């Protein structure tokens, strides 16, 4: 660890040319107030706009600015992981590039950290300027996640948070590929606390989290921390099996002891549809897990770095226990 650097700010960037100048200036203003050494690590997640050139421009005037560029878009969770892998500070802060997370809050986080907390996460009391759909789906997801896992993952928090160096080091030891970083941080433990804030509107540009990416993140969150969905197959299967047996028994009794004629192929058809629907859904859930096991088995690196400015190019320091 470089003793000179106290704070590392990790900023994932994916096509953020519209805001990145402002973000840089506000972060710099805030971090200068600390009076301590810091680095601003921009992780360029395969942007195809001018974000990279702009970051290089900041770097020409400011040595605190560092840049890691990926060879393509690897996704937000991987970008913040890379930033943490390279960070040198005694405390590492992850913040979005679009100023939805107010940089000024970092000072409150640092104050809490100095009180002795290892993780200080930012809890959104209100989300401004986001669509009704986004707010409701996010709400629903956090509720499902907390219902399906025993782990205490705080609701309504994003990845905007401060981590102590020792939490960062532990995070590096977790090699999983489909990462849900905030869940991993909860899993690691240590002393955690929250600071509250109102989440602002994105300053400019559009969200880089379309529905598809949101669904992927939600599935990663749930499958990484819960076996409940897969267990559900057993419960639902047993209930259906029992009712099927009961149904059959009733039919046999009717046939044996009454005059009724058993017809109704459409009833059979309906049962068939219900059953095959449930089976397919359950297979899908199992598939979600198997896909992730496959990802782990292939053991590809999490990301590929194409260029690095202000730091040494290195591989992720993960030791596999064999
Ligand atoms: N981001 C990224 N890679 C991606 C998608 C997003 O690095 O594939 C970054 C993005 O530049 C921003 C942060 O992750 O700094 C959060 O994304 P965004 O603000 O678009 O998500 P939202 O706030 O709409 O959920
Ligand atoms: Mg945003």
GROMACS .gro file of C-alpha atoms and ligand atoms in nm:
model
  348
    1UNK     CA    1   0.000   0.000   0.000
    2UNK     CA    2   0.123   0.345  -0.084
    3UNK     CA    3   0.125   0.534   0.247
    4UNK     CA    4   0.094   0.869   0.072
    5UNK     CA    5  -0.255   0.810  -0.058
    6UNK     CA    6  -0.534   0.833   0.199
    7UNK     CA    7  -0.839   0.819  -0.022
    8UNK     CA    8  -0.910   0.643  -0.351
    9UNK     CA    9  -1.223   0.747  -0.537
   10UNK     CA   10  -1.339   0.489  -0.791
   11UNK     CA   11  -1.558   0.622  -1.072
   12UNK     CA   12  -1.699   0.375  -1.329
   13UNK     CA   13  -1.748   0.549  -1.663
   14UNK     CA   14  -1.948   0.428  -1.957
   15UNK     CA   15  -2.013   0.693  -2.222
   16UNK     CA   16  -2.037   0.979  -1.977
   17UNK     CA   17  -1.887   1.262  -2.186
   18UNK     CA   18  -2.186   1.482  -2.104
   19UNK     CA   19  -2.118   1.490  -1.730
   20UNK     CA   20  -1.766   1.378  -1.667
   21UNK     CA   21  -1.615   1.730  -1.669
   22UNK     CA   22  -1.855   1.846  -1.397
   23UNK     CA   23  -1.806   1.527  -1.201
   24UNK     CA   24  -1.431   1.569  -1.203
   25UNK     CA   25  -1.450   1.932  -1.090
   26UNK     CA   26  -1.693   1.861  -0.807
   27UNK     CA   27  -1.498   1.562  -0.686
   28UNK     CA   28  -1.178   1.763  -0.690
   29UNK     CA   29  -1.339   2.046  -0.494
   30UNK     CA   30  -1.468   1.809  -0.230
   31UNK     CA   31  -1.152   1.604  -0.199
   32UNK     CA   32  -0.931   1.914  -0.173
   33UNK     CA   33  -1.129   2.005   0.139
   34UNK     CA   34  -0.994   1.697   0.316
   35UNK     CA   35  -0.642   1.835   0.301
   36UNK     CA   36  -0.514   1.481   0.255
   37UNK     CA   37  -0.372   1.297  -0.046
   38UNK     CA   38  -0.619   1.126  -0.274
   39UNK     CA   39  -0.647   0.964  -0.616
   40UNK     CA   40  -0.938   0.972  -0.860
   41UNK     CA   41  -0.949   0.639  -1.042
   42UNK     CA   42  -1.165   0.658  -1.353
   43UNK     CA   43  -1.251   0.313  -1.481
   44UNK     CA   44  -1.347   0.345  -1.844
   45UNK     CA   45  -1.578   0.054  -1.913
   46UNK     CA   46  -1.537   0.044  -2.291
   47UNK     CA   47  -1.682   0.388  -2.366
   48UNK     CA   48  -1.722   0.470  -2.733
   49UNK     CA   49  -1.757   0.846  -2.689
   50UNK     CA   50  -1.498   1.104  -2.583
   51UNK     CA   51  -1.489   1.008  -2.214
   52UNK     CA   52  -1.139   0.859  -2.239
   53UNK     CA   53  -0.986   1.163  -2.409
   54UNK     CA   54  -1.149   1.391  -2.154
   55UNK     CA   55  -1.008   1.192  -1.862
   56UNK     CA   56  -0.664   1.201  -2.022
   57UNK     CA   57  -0.701   1.578  -2.046
   58UNK     CA   58  -0.776   1.605  -1.672
   59UNK     CA   59  -0.472   1.393  -1.607
   60UNK     CA   60  -0.244   1.630  -1.795
   61UNK     CA   61  -0.309   1.898  -1.533
   62UNK     CA   62  -0.374   1.681  -1.232
   63UNK     CA   63  -0.163   1.391  -1.112
   64UNK     CA   64  -0.438   1.266  -0.881
   65UNK     CA   65  -0.634   1.154  -1.188
   66UNK     CA   66  -0.573   0.794  -1.293
   67UNK     CA   67  -0.729   0.592  -1.569
   68UNK     CA   68  -0.793   0.225  -1.631
   69UNK     CA   69  -0.949   0.141  -1.967
   70UNK     CA   70  -1.117  -0.190  -2.042
   71UNK     CA   71  -1.086  -0.356  -2.380
   72UNK     CA   72  -1.467  -0.353  -2.406
   73UNK     CA   73  -1.778  -0.299  -2.194
   74UNK     CA   74  -1.762  -0.541  -1.901
   75UNK     CA   75  -2.037  -0.385  -1.692
   76UNK     CA   76  -2.068  -0.159  -1.392
   77UNK     CA   77  -2.004  -0.418  -1.119
   78UNK     CA   78  -1.683  -0.534  -1.287
   79UNK     CA   79  -1.570  -0.175  -1.339
   80UNK     CA   80  -1.597  -0.094  -0.969
   81UNK     CA   81  -1.421  -0.420  -0.884
   82UNK     CA   82  -1.128  -0.323  -1.108
   83UNK     CA   83  -1.112   0.022  -0.948
   84UNK     CA   84  -1.090  -0.138  -0.605
   85UNK     CA   85  -0.823  -0.381  -0.727
   86UNK     CA   86  -0.601  -0.090  -0.829
   87UNK     CA   87  -0.684   0.150  -0.546
   88UNK     CA   88  -0.405   0.236  -0.305
   89UNK     CA   89  -0.588   0.447  -0.046
   90UNK     CA   90  -0.654   0.361   0.316
   91UNK     CA   91  -1.021   0.422   0.236
   92UNK     CA   92  -1.184   0.357  -0.101
   93UNK     CA   93  -1.500   0.535  -0.214
   94UNK     CA   94  -1.711   0.415  -0.508
   95UNK     CA   95  -1.925   0.680  -0.675
   96UNK     CA   96  -2.124   0.697  -1.002
   97UNK     CA   97  -1.999   0.926  -1.275
   98UNK     CA   98  -2.335   1.092  -1.338
   99UNK     CA   99  -2.353   1.301  -1.016
  100UNK     CA  100  -2.663   1.119  -0.897
  101UNK     CA  101  -2.457   1.052  -0.590
  102UNK     CA  102  -2.358   1.388  -0.437
  103UNK     CA  103  -1.976   1.402  -0.394
  104UNK     CA  104  -2.021   1.624  -0.086
  105UNK     CA  105  -2.150   1.321   0.102
  106UNK     CA  106  -1.802   1.170   0.083
  107UNK     CA  107  -1.698   1.407   0.362
  108UNK     CA  108  -1.969   1.264   0.590
  109UNK     CA  109  -1.855   0.914   0.499
  110UNK     CA  110  -1.497   1.000   0.585
  111UNK     CA  111  -1.610   1.139   0.921
  112UNK     CA  112  -1.786   0.809   0.999
  113UNK     CA  113  -1.482   0.615   0.883
  114UNK     CA  114  -1.265   0.816   1.120
  115UNK     CA  115  -1.505   0.721   1.399
  116UNK     CA  116  -1.403   0.362   1.331
  117UNK     CA  117  -1.654   0.222   1.082
  118UNK     CA  118  -1.518  -0.004   0.806
  119UNK     CA  119  -1.805   0.035   0.562
  120UNK     CA  120  -2.013   0.350   0.524
  121UNK     CA  121  -2.286   0.312   0.268
  122UNK     CA  122  -2.516   0.582   0.138
  123UNK     CA  123  -2.884   0.512   0.189
  124UNK     CA  124  -3.129   0.683  -0.043
  125UNK     CA  125  -3.420   0.836   0.145
  126UNK     CA  126  -3.568   0.965  -0.179
  127UNK     CA  127  -3.493   0.922  -0.547
  128UNK     CA  128  -3.548   1.230  -0.759
  129UNK     CA  129  -3.599   1.239  -1.132
  130UNK     CA  130  -3.616   0.866  -1.191
  131UNK     CA  131  -3.909   0.709  -1.367
  132UNK     CA  132  -4.195   0.555  -1.173
  133UNK     CA  133  -4.108   0.222  -1.334
  134UNK     CA  134  -3.743   0.236  -1.222
  135UNK     CA  135  -3.834   0.330  -0.866
  136UNK     CA  136  -4.099   0.061  -0.834
  137UNK     CA  137  -3.889  -0.216  -0.989
  138UNK     CA  138  -3.593  -0.120  -0.768
  139UNK     CA  139  -3.821  -0.125  -0.463
  140UNK     CA  140  -3.962  -0.463  -0.558
  141UNK     CA  141  -3.617  -0.607  -0.618
  142UNK     CA  142  -3.480  -0.497  -0.281
  143UNK     CA  143  -3.784  -0.649  -0.108
  144UNK     CA  144  -3.752  -0.981  -0.294
  145UNK     CA  145  -3.379  -0.992  -0.223
  146UNK     CA  146  -3.420  -0.935   0.149
  147UNK     CA  147  -3.702  -1.191   0.167
  148UNK     CA  148  -3.497  -1.454  -0.010
  149UNK     CA  149  -3.171  -1.432   0.181
  150UNK     CA  150  -3.074  -1.450   0.546
  151UNK     CA  151  -2.790  -1.209   0.485
  152UNK     CA  152  -2.864  -0.854   0.593
  153UNK     CA  153  -2.820  -0.658   0.271
  154UNK     CA  154  -2.935  -0.299   0.336
  155UNK     CA  155  -3.229  -0.189   0.121
  156UNK     CA  156  -3.225   0.122  -0.098
  157UNK     CA  157  -2.849   0.149  -0.113
  158UNK     CA  158  -2.641   0.143  -0.426
  159UNK     CA  159  -2.270   0.105  -0.469
  160UNK     CA  160  -2.203   0.460  -0.346
  161UNK     CA  161  -2.006   0.378  -0.033
  162UNK     CA  162  -1.676   0.399   0.150
  163UNK     CA  163  -1.475   0.087   0.225
  164UNK     CA  164  -1.182   0.057   0.458
  165UNK     CA  165  -0.865  -0.093   0.313
  166UNK     CA  166  -0.917  -0.419   0.498
  167UNK     CA  167  -1.265  -0.464   0.348
  168UNK     CA  168  -1.114  -0.400   0.004
  169UNK     CA  169  -0.848  -0.662   0.065
  170UNK     CA  170  -1.113  -0.916   0.165
  171UNK     CA  171  -1.315  -0.829  -0.144
  172UNK     CA  172  -1.015  -0.914  -0.360
  173UNK     CA  173  -1.023  -1.264  -0.220
  174UNK     CA  174  -1.375  -1.325  -0.350
  175UNK     CA  175  -1.325  -1.454  -0.703
  176UNK     CA  176  -1.685  -1.490  -0.821
  177UNK     CA  177  -1.762  -1.376  -1.171
  178UNK     CA  178  -2.126  -1.266  -1.159
  179UNK     CA  179  -2.074  -1.007  -0.895
  180UNK     CA  180  -2.323  -0.821  -0.684
  181UNK     CA  181  -2.073  -0.605  -0.505
  182UNK     CA  182  -2.301  -0.454  -0.240
  183UNK     CA  183  -2.409  -0.804  -0.135
  184UNK     CA  184  -2.046  -0.916  -0.115
  185UNK     CA  185  -1.966  -0.619   0.107
  186UNK     CA  186  -2.250  -0.715   0.343
  187UNK     CA  187  -2.128  -1.072   0.341
  188UNK     CA  188  -1.778  -0.962   0.444
  189UNK     CA  189  -1.912  -0.791   0.754
  190UNK     CA  190  -1.703  -0.565   0.985
  191UNK     CA  191  -1.853  -0.250   1.129
  192UNK     CA  192  -2.100  -0.104   0.884
  193UNK     CA  193  -2.311   0.208   0.902
  194UNK     CA  194  -2.518   0.434   0.678
  195UNK     CA  195  -2.536   0.801   0.589
  196UNK     CA  196  -2.864   0.915   0.434
  197UNK     CA  197  -2.913   1.124   0.124
  198UNK     CA  198  -3.160   1.221  -0.143
  199UNK     CA  199  -3.063   1.072  -0.476
  200UNK     CA  200  -3.059   1.343  -0.742
  201UNK     CA  201  -3.148   1.333  -1.103
  202UNK     CA  202  -2.877   1.236  -1.348
  203UNK     CA  203  -2.703   1.560  -1.445
  204UNK     CA  204  -2.689   1.485  -1.817
  205UNK     CA  205  -2.685   1.194  -2.057
  206UNK     CA  206  -2.901   0.886  -2.035
  207UNK     CA  207  -2.907   0.592  -1.798
  208UNK     CA  208  -2.658   0.319  -1.887
  209UNK     CA  209  -2.873   0.067  -1.705
  210UNK     CA  210  -3.144  -0.046  -1.945
  211UNK     CA  211  -3.400  -0.301  -1.827
  212UNK     CA  212  -3.185  -0.591  -1.950
  213UNK     CA  213  -2.889  -0.488  -1.733
  214UNK     CA  214  -3.120  -0.427  -1.436
  215UNK     CA  215  -3.263  -0.778  -1.466
  216UNK     CA  216  -2.913  -0.926  -1.488
  217UNK     CA  217  -2.805  -0.735  -1.176
  218UNK     CA  218  -3.117  -0.845  -0.986
  219UNK     CA  219  -3.065  -1.208  -1.080
  220UNK     CA  220  -2.698  -1.186  -0.977
  221UNK     CA  221  -2.804  -1.038  -0.645
  222UNK     CA  222  -3.061  -1.307  -0.573
  223UNK     CA  223  -2.871  -1.610  -0.703
  224UNK     CA  224  -2.547  -1.505  -0.530
  225UNK     CA  225  -2.706  -1.491  -0.190
  226UNK     CA  226  -3.000  -1.726  -0.188
  227UNK     CA  227  -3.091  -2.082  -0.277
  228UNK     CA  228  -3.456  -2.015  -0.211
  229UNK     CA  229  -3.563  -1.990  -0.577
  230UNK     CA  230  -3.410  -2.329  -0.651
  231UNK     CA  231  -3.563  -2.478  -0.338
  232UNK     CA  232  -3.900  -2.342  -0.447
  233UNK     CA  233  -3.899  -2.605  -0.723
  234UNK     CA  234  -3.904  -2.877  -0.461
  235UNK     CA  235  -4.189  -2.719  -0.264
  236UNK     CA  236  -4.406  -2.637  -0.564
  237UNK     CA  237  -4.328  -2.976  -0.719
  238UNK     CA  238  -4.433  -3.162  -0.403
  239UNK     CA  239  -4.758  -2.970  -0.370
  240UNK     CA  240  -4.846  -3.034  -0.734
  241UNK     CA  241  -4.753  -3.402  -0.706
  242UNK     CA  242  -4.977  -3.443  -0.401
  243UNK     CA  243  -5.269  -3.267  -0.565
  244UNK     CA  244  -5.219  -3.478  -0.879
  245UNK     CA  245  -5.243  -3.796  -0.669
  246UNK     CA  246  -5.552  -3.666  -0.491
  247UNK     CA  247  -5.714  -3.577  -0.818
  248UNK     CA  248  -5.645  -3.924  -0.957
  249UNK     CA  249  -5.790  -4.087  -0.647
  250UNK     CA  250  -6.110  -3.884  -0.681
  251UNK     CA  251  -6.142  -3.988  -1.047
  252UNK     CA  252  -6.095  -4.354  -0.959
  253UNK     CA  253  -6.350  -4.335  -0.678
  254UNK     CA  254  -6.601  -4.166  -0.907
  255UNK     CA  255  -6.550  -4.433  -1.169
  256UNK     CA  256  -6.564  -4.722  -0.924
  257UNK     CA  257  -6.856  -4.620  -0.708
  258UNK     CA  258  -7.079  -4.395  -0.921
  259UNK     CA  259  -7.231  -4.396  -1.265
  260UNK     CA  260  -7.040  -4.083  -1.379
  261UNK     CA  261  -6.843  -4.097  -1.700
  262UNK     CA  262  -6.502  -3.931  -1.690
  263UNK     CA  263  -6.467  -3.701  -1.989
  264UNK     CA  264  -6.313  -3.362  -2.037
  265UNK     CA  265  -5.999  -3.373  -2.243
  266UNK     CA  266  -5.992  -2.997  -2.206
  267UNK     CA  267  -5.942  -3.037  -1.836
  268UNK     CA  268  -5.644  -3.259  -1.910
  269UNK     CA  269  -5.520  -3.000  -2.154
  270UNK     CA  270  -5.543  -2.729  -1.890
  271UNK     CA  271  -5.354  -2.942  -1.638
  272UNK     CA  272  -5.094  -3.015  -1.900
  273UNK     CA  273  -5.041  -2.646  -1.966
  274UNK     CA  274  -5.016  -2.557  -1.600
  275UNK     CA  275  -4.770  -2.836  -1.530
  276UNK     CA  276  -4.546  -2.780  -1.828
  277UNK     CA  277  -4.544  -2.410  -1.751
  278UNK     CA  278  -4.429  -2.471  -1.397
  279UNK     CA  279  -4.169  -2.723  -1.510
  280UNK     CA  280  -4.025  -2.486  -1.766
  281UNK     CA  281  -4.011  -2.202  -1.515
  282UNK     CA  282  -3.831  -2.423  -1.266
  283UNK     CA  283  -3.587  -2.540  -1.530
  284UNK     CA  284  -3.518  -2.176  -1.606
  285UNK     CA  285  -3.436  -2.109  -1.241
  286UNK     CA  286  -3.204  -2.409  -1.228
  287UNK     CA  287  -3.049  -2.286  -1.552
  288UNK     CA  288  -2.970  -1.950  -1.392
  289UNK     CA  289  -2.762  -2.128  -1.130
  290UNK     CA  290  -2.600  -2.370  -1.372
  291UNK     CA  291  -2.499  -2.083  -1.600
  292UNK     CA  292  -2.326  -1.919  -1.309
  293UNK     CA  293  -2.152  -2.243  -1.208
  294UNK     CA  294  -2.030  -2.267  -1.566
  295UNK     CA  295  -1.892  -1.913  -1.546
  296UNK     CA  296  -1.699  -2.007  -1.234
  297UNK     CA  297  -1.570  -2.329  -1.388
  298UNK     CA  298  -1.434  -2.152  -1.696
  299UNK     CA  299  -1.255  -1.915  -1.461
  300UNK     CA  300  -1.191  -1.642  -1.713
  301UNK     CA  301  -1.040  -1.319  -1.583
  302UNK     CA  302  -1.300  -1.068  -1.469
  303UNK     CA  303  -1.184  -0.800  -1.709
  304UNK     CA  304  -0.921  -0.716  -1.968
  305UNK     CA  305  -0.733  -0.390  -1.930
  306UNK     CA  306  -0.635  -0.219  -2.253
  307UNK     CA  307  -0.454   0.080  -2.106
  308UNK     CA  308  -0.353   0.216  -1.772
  309UNK     CA  309  -0.244   0.568  -1.682
  310UNK     CA  310  -0.095   0.657  -1.348
  311UNK     CA  311  -0.069   0.301  -1.225
  312UNK     CA  312   0.099  -0.024  -1.306
  313UNK     CA  313  -0.084  -0.267  -1.531
  314UNK     CA  314  -0.144  -0.581  -1.331
  315UNK     CA  315  -0.373  -0.874  -1.306
  316UNK     CA  316  -0.636  -0.921  -1.044
  317UNK     CA  317  -0.468  -1.044  -0.735
  318UNK     CA  318  -0.686  -1.342  -0.656
  319UNK     CA  319  -0.532  -1.650  -0.508
  320UNK     CA  320  -0.736  -1.962  -0.563
  321UNK     CA  321  -0.731  -2.207  -0.280
  322UNK     CA  322  -0.685  -2.557  -0.417
  323LIG     N1  323  -2.169   0.210  -1.594
  323LIG     C1  324  -2.058   0.133  -1.631
  323LIG     N2  325  -2.077   0.027  -1.716
  323LIG     C2  326  -2.201  -0.007  -1.762
  323LIG     C3  327  -2.313   0.067  -1.718
  323LIG     C4  328  -2.293   0.175  -1.634
  323LIG     O1  329  -1.945   0.162  -1.592
  323LIG     O2  330  -2.211  -0.104  -1.837
  323LIG     C5  331  -2.147   0.324  -1.502
  323LIG     C6  332  -2.208   0.456  -1.548
  323LIG     O3  333  -2.118   0.528  -1.629
  323LIG     C7  334  -2.235   0.527  -1.416
  323LIG     C8  335  -2.267   0.411  -1.323
  323LIG     O4  336  -2.213   0.294  -1.382
  323LIG     O5  337  -2.120   0.592  -1.367
  323LIG     C9  338  -2.416   0.395  -1.300
  323LIG     O6  339  -2.484   0.387  -1.422
  323LIG     P1  340  -2.617   0.469  -1.451
  323LIG     O7  341  -2.609   0.604  -1.386
  323LIG     O8  342  -2.642   0.469  -1.597
  323LIG     O9  343  -2.725   0.380  -1.377
  323LIG     P2  344  -2.857   0.432  -1.301
  323LIG    O10  345  -2.814   0.540  -1.208
  323LIG    O11  346  -2.947   0.482  -1.409
  323LIG    O12  347  -2.906   0.310  -1.232
  324LIG    MG1  348  -2.717   0.703  -1.261
   0.00000   0.00000   0.00000
